[in-house]
Tab-separated table of C-alpha atoms in Angstrom:
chain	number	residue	atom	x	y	z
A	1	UNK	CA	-10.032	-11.952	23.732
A	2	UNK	CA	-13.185	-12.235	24.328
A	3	UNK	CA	-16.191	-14.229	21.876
A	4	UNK	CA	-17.480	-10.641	20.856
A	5	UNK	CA	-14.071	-8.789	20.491
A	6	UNK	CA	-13.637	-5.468	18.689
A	7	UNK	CA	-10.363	-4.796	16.374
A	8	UNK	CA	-9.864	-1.172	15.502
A	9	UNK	CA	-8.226	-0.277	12.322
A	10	UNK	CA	-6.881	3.448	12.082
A	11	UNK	CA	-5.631	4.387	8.966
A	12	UNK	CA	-5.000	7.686	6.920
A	13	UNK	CA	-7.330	8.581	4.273
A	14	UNK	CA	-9.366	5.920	1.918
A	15	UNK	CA	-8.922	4.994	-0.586
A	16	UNK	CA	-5.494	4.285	0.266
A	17	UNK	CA	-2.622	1.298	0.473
A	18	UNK	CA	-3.126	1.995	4.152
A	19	UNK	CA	-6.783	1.388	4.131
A	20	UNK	CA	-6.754	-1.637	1.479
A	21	UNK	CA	-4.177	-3.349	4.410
A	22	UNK	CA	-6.570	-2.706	6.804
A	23	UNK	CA	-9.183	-4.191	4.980
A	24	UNK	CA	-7.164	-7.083	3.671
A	25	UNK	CA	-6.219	-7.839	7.893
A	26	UNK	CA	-10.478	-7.438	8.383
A	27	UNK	CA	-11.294	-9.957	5.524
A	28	UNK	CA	-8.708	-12.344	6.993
A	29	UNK	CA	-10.230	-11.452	10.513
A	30	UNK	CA	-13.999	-12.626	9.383
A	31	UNK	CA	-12.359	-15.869	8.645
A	32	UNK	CA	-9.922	-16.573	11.337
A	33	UNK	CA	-12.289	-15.321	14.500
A	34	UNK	CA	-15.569	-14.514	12.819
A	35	UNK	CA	-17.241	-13.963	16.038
A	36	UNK	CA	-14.649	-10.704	16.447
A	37	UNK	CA	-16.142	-7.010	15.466
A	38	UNK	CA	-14.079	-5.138	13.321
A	39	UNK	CA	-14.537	-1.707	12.703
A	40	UNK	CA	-12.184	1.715	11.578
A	41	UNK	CA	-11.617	4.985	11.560
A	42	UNK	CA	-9.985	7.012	8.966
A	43	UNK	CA	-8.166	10.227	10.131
A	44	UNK	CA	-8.692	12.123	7.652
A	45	UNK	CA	-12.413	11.992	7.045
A	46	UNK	CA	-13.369	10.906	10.951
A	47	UNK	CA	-10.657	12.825	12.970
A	48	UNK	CA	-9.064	15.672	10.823
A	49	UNK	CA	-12.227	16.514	8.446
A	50	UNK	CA	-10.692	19.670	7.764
A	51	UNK	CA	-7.414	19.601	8.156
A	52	UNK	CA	-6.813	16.237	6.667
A	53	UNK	CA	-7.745	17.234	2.948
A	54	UNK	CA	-5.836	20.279	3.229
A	55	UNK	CA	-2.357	18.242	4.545
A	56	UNK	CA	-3.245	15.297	1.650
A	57	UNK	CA	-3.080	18.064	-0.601
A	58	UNK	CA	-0.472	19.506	0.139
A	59	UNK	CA	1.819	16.494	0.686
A	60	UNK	CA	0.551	15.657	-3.258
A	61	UNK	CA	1.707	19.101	-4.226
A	62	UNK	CA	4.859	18.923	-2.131
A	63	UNK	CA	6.209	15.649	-3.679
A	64	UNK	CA	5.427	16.447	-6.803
A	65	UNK	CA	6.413	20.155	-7.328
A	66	UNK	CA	9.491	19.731	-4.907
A	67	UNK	CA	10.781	16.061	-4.443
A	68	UNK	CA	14.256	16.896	-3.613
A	69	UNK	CA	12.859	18.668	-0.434
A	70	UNK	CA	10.474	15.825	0.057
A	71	UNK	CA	13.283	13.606	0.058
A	72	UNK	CA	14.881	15.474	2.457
A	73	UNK	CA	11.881	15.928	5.393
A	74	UNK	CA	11.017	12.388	4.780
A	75	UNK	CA	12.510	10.286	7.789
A	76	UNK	CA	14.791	13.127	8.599
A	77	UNK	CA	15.936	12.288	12.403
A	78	UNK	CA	16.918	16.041	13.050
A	79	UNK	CA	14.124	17.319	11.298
A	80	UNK	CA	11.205	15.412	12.708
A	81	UNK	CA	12.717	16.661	15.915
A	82	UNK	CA	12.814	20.449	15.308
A	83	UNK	CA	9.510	19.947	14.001
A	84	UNK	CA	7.488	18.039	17.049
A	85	UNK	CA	7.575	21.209	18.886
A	86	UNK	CA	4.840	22.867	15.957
A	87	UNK	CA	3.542	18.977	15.632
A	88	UNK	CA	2.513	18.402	19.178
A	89	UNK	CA	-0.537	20.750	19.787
A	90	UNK	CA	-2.111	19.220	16.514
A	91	UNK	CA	-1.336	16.058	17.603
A	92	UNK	CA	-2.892	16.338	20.944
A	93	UNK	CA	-6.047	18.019	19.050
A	94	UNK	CA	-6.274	15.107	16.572
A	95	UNK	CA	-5.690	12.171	19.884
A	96	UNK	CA	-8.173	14.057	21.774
A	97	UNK	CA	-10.717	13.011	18.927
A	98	UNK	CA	-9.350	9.938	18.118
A	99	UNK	CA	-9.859	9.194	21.661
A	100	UNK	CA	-13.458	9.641	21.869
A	101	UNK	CA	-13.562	7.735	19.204
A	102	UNK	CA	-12.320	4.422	20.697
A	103	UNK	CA	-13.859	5.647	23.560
A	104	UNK	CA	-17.206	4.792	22.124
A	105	UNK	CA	-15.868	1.910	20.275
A	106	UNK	CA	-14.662	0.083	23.457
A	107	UNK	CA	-11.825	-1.707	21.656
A	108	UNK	CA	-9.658	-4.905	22.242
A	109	UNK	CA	-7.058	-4.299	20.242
A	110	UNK	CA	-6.464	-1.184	18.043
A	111	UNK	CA	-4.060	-1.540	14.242
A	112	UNK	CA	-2.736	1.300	13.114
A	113	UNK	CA	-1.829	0.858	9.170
A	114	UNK	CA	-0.730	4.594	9.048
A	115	UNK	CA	2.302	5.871	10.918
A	116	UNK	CA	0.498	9.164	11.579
A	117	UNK	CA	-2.030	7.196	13.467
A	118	UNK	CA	0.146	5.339	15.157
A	119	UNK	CA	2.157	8.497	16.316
A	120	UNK	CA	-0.873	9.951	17.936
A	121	UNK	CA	-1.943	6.988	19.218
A	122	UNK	CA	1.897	5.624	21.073
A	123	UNK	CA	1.416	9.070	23.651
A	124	UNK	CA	-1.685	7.989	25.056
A	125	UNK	CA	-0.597	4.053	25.178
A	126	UNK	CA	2.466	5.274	27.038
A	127	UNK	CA	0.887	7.052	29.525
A	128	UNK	CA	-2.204	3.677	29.918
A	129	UNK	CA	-4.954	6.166	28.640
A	130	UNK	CA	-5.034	3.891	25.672
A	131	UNK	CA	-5.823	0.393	27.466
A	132	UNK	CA	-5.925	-1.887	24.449
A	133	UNK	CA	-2.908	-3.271	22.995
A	134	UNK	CA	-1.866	-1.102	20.225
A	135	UNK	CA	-0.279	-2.711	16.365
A	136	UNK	CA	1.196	-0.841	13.876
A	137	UNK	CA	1.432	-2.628	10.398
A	138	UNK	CA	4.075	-1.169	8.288
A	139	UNK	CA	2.814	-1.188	4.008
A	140	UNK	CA	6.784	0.074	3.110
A	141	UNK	CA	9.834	-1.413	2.669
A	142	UNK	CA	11.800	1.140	5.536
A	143	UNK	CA	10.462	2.451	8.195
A	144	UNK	CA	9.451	6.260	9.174
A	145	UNK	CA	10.288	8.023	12.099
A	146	UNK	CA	7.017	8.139	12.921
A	147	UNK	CA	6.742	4.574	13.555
A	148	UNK	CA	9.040	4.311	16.293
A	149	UNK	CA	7.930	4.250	19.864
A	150	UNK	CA	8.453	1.650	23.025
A	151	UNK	CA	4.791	2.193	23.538
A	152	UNK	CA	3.754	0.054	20.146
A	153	UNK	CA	2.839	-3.497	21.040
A	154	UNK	CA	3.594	-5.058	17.831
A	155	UNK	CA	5.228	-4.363	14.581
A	156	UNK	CA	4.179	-6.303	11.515
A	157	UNK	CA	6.822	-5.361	8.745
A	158	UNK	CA	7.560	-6.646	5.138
A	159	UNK	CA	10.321	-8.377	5.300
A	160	UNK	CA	13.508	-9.018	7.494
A	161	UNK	CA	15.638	-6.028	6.561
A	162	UNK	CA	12.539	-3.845	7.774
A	163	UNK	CA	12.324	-5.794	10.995
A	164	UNK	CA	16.430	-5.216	11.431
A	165	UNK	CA	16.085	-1.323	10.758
A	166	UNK	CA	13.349	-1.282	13.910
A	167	UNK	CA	16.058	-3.205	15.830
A	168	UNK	CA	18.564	-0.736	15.491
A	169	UNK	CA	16.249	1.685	15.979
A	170	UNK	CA	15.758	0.435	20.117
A	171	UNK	CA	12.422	-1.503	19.170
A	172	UNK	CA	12.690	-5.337	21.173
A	173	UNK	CA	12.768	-8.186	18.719
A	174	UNK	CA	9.588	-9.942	20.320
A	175	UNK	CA	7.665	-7.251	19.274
A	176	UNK	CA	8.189	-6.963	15.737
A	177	UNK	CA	6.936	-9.951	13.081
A	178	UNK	CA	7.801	-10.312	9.732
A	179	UNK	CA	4.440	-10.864	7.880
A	180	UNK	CA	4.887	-8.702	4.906
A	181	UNK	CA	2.560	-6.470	3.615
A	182	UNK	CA	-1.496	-7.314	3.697
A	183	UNK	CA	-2.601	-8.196	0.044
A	184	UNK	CA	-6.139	-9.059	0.266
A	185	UNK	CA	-7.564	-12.572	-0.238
A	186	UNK	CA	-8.977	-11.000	-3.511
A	187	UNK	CA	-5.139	-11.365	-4.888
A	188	UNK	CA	-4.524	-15.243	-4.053
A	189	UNK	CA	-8.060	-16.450	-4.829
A	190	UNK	CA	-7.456	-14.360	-8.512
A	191	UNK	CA	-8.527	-15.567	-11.827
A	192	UNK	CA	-6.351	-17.010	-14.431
A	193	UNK	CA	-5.183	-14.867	-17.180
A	194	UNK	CA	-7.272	-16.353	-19.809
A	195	UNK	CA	-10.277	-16.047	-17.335
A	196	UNK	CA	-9.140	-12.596	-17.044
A	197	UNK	CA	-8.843	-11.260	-20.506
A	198	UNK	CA	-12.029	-12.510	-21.194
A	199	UNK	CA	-13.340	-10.632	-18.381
A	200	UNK	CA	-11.583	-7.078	-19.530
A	201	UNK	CA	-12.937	-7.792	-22.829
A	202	UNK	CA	-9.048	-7.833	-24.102
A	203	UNK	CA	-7.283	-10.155	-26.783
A	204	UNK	CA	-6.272	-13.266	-25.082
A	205	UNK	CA	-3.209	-13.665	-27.302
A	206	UNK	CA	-1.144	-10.160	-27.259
A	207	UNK	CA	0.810	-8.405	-24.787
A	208	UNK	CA	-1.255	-6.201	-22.122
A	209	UNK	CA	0.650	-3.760	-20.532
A	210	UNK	CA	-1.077	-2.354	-17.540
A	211	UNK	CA	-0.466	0.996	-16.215
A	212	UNK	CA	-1.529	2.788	-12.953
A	213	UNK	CA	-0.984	5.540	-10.727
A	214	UNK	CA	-2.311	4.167	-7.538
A	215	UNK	CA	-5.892	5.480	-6.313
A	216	UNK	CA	-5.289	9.543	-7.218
A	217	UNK	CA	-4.234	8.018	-10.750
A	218	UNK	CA	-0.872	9.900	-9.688
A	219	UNK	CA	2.214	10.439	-13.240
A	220	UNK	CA	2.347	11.198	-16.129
A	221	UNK	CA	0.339	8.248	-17.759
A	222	UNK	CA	-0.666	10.355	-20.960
A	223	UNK	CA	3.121	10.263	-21.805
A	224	UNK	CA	4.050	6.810	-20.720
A	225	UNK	CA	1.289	5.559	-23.286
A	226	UNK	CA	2.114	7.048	-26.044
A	227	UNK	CA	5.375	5.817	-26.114
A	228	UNK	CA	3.932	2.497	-25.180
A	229	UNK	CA	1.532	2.390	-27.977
A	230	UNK	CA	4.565	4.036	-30.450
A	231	UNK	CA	6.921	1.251	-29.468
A	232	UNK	CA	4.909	-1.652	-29.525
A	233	UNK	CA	1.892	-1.251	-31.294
A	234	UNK	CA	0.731	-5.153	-31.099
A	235	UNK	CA	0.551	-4.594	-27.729
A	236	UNK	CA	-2.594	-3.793	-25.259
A	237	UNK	CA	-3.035	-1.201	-23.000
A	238	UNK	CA	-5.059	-1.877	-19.490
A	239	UNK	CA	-5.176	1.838	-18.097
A	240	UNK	CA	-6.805	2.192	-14.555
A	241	UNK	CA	-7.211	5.809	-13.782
A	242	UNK	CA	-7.918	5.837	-10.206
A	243	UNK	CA	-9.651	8.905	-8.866
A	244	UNK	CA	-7.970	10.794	-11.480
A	245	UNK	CA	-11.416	12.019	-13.866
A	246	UNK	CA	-9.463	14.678	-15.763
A	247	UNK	CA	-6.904	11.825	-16.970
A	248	UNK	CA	-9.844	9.542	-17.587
A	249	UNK	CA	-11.456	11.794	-19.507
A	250	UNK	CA	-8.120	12.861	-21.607
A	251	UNK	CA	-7.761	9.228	-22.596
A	252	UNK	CA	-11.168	8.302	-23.490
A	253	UNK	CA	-11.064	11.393	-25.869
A	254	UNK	CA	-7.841	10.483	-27.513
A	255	UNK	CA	-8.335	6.801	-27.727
A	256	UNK	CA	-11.951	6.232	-28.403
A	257	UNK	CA	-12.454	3.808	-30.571
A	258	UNK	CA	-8.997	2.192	-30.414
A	259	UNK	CA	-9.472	-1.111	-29.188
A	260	UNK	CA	-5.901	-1.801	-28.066
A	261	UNK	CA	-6.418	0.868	-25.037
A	262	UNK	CA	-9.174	0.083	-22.164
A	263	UNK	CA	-9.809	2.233	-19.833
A	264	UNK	CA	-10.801	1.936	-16.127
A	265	UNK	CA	-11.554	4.508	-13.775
A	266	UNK	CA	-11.667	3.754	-9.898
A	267	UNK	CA	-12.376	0.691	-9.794
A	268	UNK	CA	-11.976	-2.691	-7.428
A	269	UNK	CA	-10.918	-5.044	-10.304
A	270	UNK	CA	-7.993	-5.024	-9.776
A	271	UNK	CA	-7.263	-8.547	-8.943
A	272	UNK	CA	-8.200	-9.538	-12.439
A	273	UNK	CA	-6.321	-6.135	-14.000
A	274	UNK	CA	-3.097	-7.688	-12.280
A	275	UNK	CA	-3.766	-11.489	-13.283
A	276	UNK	CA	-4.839	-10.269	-17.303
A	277	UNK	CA	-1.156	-8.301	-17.347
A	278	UNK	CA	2.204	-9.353	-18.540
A	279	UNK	CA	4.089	-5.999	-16.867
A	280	UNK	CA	2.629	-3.325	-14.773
A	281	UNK	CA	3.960	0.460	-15.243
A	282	UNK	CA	3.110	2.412	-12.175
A	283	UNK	CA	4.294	3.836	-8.504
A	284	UNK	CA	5.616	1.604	-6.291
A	285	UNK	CA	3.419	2.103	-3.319
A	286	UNK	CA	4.239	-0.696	-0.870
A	287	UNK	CA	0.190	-2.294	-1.277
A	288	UNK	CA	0.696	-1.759	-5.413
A	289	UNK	CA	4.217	-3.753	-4.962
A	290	UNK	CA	2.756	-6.677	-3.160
A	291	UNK	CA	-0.282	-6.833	-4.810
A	292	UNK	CA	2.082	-7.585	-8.258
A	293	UNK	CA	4.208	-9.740	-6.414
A	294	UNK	CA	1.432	-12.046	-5.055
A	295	UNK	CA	0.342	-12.123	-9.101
A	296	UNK	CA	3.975	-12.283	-10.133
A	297	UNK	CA	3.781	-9.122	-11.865
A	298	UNK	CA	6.894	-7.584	-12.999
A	299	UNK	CA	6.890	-3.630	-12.275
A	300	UNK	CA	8.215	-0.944	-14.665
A	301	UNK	CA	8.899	2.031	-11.992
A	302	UNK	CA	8.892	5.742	-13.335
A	303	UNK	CA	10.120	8.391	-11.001
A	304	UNK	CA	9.426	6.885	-7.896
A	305	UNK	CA	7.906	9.199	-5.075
A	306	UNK	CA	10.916	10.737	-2.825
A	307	UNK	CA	10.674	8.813	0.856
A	308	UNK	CA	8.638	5.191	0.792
A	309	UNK	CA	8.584	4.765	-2.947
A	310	UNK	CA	12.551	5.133	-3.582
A	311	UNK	CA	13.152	2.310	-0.287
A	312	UNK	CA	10.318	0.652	-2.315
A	313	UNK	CA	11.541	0.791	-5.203
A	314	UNK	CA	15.676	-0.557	-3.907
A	315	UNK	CA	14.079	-3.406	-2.470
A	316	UNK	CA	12.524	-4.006	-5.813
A	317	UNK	CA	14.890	-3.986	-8.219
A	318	UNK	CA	17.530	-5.281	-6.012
A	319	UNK	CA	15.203	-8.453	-6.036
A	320	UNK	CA	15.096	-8.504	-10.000
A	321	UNK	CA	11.095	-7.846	-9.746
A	322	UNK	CA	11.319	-4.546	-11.057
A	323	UNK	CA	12.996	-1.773	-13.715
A	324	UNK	CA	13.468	2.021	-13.179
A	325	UNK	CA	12.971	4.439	-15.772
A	326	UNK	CA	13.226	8.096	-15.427
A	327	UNK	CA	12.774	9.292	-19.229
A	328	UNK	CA	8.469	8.942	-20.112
A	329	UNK	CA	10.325	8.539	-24.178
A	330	UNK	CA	12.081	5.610	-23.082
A	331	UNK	CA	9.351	3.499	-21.932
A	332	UNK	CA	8.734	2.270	-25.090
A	333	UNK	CA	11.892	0.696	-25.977
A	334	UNK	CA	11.975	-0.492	-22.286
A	335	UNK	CA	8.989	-2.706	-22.459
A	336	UNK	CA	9.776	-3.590	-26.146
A	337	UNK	CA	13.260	-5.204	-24.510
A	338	UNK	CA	11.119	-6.785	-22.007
A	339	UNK	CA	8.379	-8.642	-23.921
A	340	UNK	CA	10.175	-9.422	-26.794
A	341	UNK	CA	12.493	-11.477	-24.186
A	342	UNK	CA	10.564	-14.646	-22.941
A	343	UNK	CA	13.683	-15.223	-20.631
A	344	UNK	CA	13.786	-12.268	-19.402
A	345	UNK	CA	10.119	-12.031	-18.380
A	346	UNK	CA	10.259	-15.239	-16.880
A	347	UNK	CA	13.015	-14.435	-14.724
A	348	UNK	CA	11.652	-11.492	-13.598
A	349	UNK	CA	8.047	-13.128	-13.084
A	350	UNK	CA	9.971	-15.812	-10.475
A	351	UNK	CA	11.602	-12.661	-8.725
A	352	UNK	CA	8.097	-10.891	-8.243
A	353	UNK	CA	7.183	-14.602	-6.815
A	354	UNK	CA	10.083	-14.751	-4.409
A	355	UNK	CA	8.942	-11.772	-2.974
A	356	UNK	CA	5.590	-12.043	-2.087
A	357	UNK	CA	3.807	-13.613	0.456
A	358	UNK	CA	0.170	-14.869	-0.246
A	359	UNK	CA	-0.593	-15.805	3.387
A	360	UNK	CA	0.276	-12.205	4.563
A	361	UNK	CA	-2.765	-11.192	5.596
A	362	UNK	CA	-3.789	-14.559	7.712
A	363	UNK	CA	-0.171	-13.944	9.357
A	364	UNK	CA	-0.850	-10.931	10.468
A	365	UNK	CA	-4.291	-11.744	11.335
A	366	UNK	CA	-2.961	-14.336	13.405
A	367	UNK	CA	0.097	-12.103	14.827
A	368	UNK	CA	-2.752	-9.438	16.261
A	369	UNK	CA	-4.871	-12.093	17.166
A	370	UNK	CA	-2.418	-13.526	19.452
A	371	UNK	CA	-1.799	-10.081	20.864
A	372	UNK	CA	-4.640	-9.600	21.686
A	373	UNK	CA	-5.030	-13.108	23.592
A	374	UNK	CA	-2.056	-12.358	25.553
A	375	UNK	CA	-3.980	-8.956	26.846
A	376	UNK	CA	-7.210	-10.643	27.626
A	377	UNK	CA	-9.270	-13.665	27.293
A	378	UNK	CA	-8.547	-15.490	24.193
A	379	UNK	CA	-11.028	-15.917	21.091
A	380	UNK	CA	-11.531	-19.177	19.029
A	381	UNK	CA	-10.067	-19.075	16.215
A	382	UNK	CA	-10.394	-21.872	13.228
């Protein structure tokens, strides 16, 4: 690798878990070789302008409206191959662009943090028109169909019963690492909660419950709330809203003034949202997951997303990090169970712990960094 090396990052759309890995792996990057370049495209706005809002949309309204028949595309073997027939052609439109540009971007190594990217990307590694070693970084707890190809250089997965799914799945063990999922430095260098509070401008001695719905500000968080704020009304409520104005705007007219309810919109906080919070109600993206787990953040799940959120969500509760709920009315007595049980808490707190890995993003960082060193002249690293 050489002293001025460039790193790719493709992802899907931003903001997205897939793009907050790939800029957790470029933070880590500026520390562990700062004399690489690191650089990224994002399908969706750089390759696909107008396709790409048109599929995010209608993958929103898909899983949303329909989940059962989500549920039944998603990672479907027989299905993803009656379907790459009609796939193909946009494929090859989308690598054709992708490949001009890397073309321009001359890279040494390219990370794919989407499995859409990677699955243009794996044609043209196969057949050597894609000359630098090619990553894909997996954010969920299973793995896509998508993701699978002999012509990936290196997996980084979650955790080891990811890495044994790729295995059966014809992938060779050397090329897959268990890092787990990117979580910024943001997340281990975090303030404490009393730091935190203050911050938020919440009470530093009762309950905050924080709720979110990833970057779209995605369920029905109007719902969950009030039966939140019925249920335990000594409690605090940390609401971050994502991109989501309309809910934003629904809350802040129904709880102005109330002091126990603070609302956030998009913002990039959330390091100090997760270390202010005893319990975190929300989807549980793979990013989201780890994120909690680095801050030991026990996760109330409600209706977890068909495909990546329900493997998400098994790993999660089979750890004894997380609860799922199904019923918006019951969240209240839920978290009222929860709080009012120090043990409980506790015990879930250590099983958020267990499961997460603070150093993910410097082992990755130093997976792809040796990748690339095995493909061409090695940088210095610290």
């Amino acid at each position: 690798m050489t002293s001025a090396a460039r790193v790719v990052f493709v992802y899907g759309e931003k903001p997205s878990g897939h793009s907050a890995a790939a800029a957790a792996l470029r933070e880590e990057l500026k520390r562990l070789a700062p004399q690489a370049r690191a650089c990224e495209i994002s399908l969706a706005s750089e390759v696909a302008p107008v396709v790409g809002p048109v599929i995010s949309a209608a993958y929103l309204r898909l899983i949303q409206m329909t989940p059962r028949l989500w549920n039944y595309l998603y990672d479907n073997r027989s299905v993803a191959s009656a379907l790459k027939e009609i796939r193909e052609p946009l494929s090859a439109l989308h690598r054709r662009r992708l490949r001009r540009a890397l073309a321009a971007l001359e890279p040494d190594l390219v990370v794919c943090t989407h499995a859409l990217a990677c699955a243009v990307l794996e044609t043209d590694r196969g057949q050597g028109l894609l000359r630098a070693p090619l990553a894909g970084v997996l954010t969920d707890y299973g793995v896509h169909e998508y993701w699978v190809s002999a012509h990936v250089d290196l997996y980084l997965v979650p955790a080891e019963p990811v890495r044994q799914e790729l295995l059966r799945r014809g992938i060779a063990p050397e090329r897959v690492a268990v890092t787990g999922i990117p979580v910024h430095p943001r997340f281990r260098d975090r303030p404490d909660r009393a730091q935190a509070r203050r911050s938020l401008r919440l009470d530093p001695a009762a309950p905050v419950v924080l709720f979110e719905g990833g970057s779209k500000g995605i369920g029905p968080i109007e719902e969950l709330l009030e039966s939140a704020r019925k249920a335990l009304p000594e409690a605090q409520a940390l609401v971050v809203c994502g991109r989501n104005e309309d809910l934003y705007a629904a809350l802040k007219r129904r709880y102005a003034g109330d002091r126990r309810v603070r609302l956030l919109a998009f913002t990039l906080r959330m390091p100090e949202c997760f270390a202010a919070a005893d319990v975190l109600v929300g989807k549980p993206g793979g990013i989201t997951a780890s994120e909690a787990a680095a801050c030991g953040l026990p996760l109330v799940i409600f209706q977890p997303l068909p495909g990546q959120e329900h493997k998400n969500c098994d790993f999660l509760t089979r750890a004894g990090a997380a609860v799922r709920l199904e019923d918006p009315a019951r969240l209240g007595a839920t978290l009222r169970a929860l709080l009012r049980s120090p043990k409980r808490l506790a015990a879930m707190q250590s099983a958020a712990r267990r499961t997460a890995r603070l150093d993910s993003a410097e082992t990755g960082c130093r997976e792809l960094l040796g990748l690339a060193e095995r493909n061409c002249r090695p940088a210095k690293m610290l």
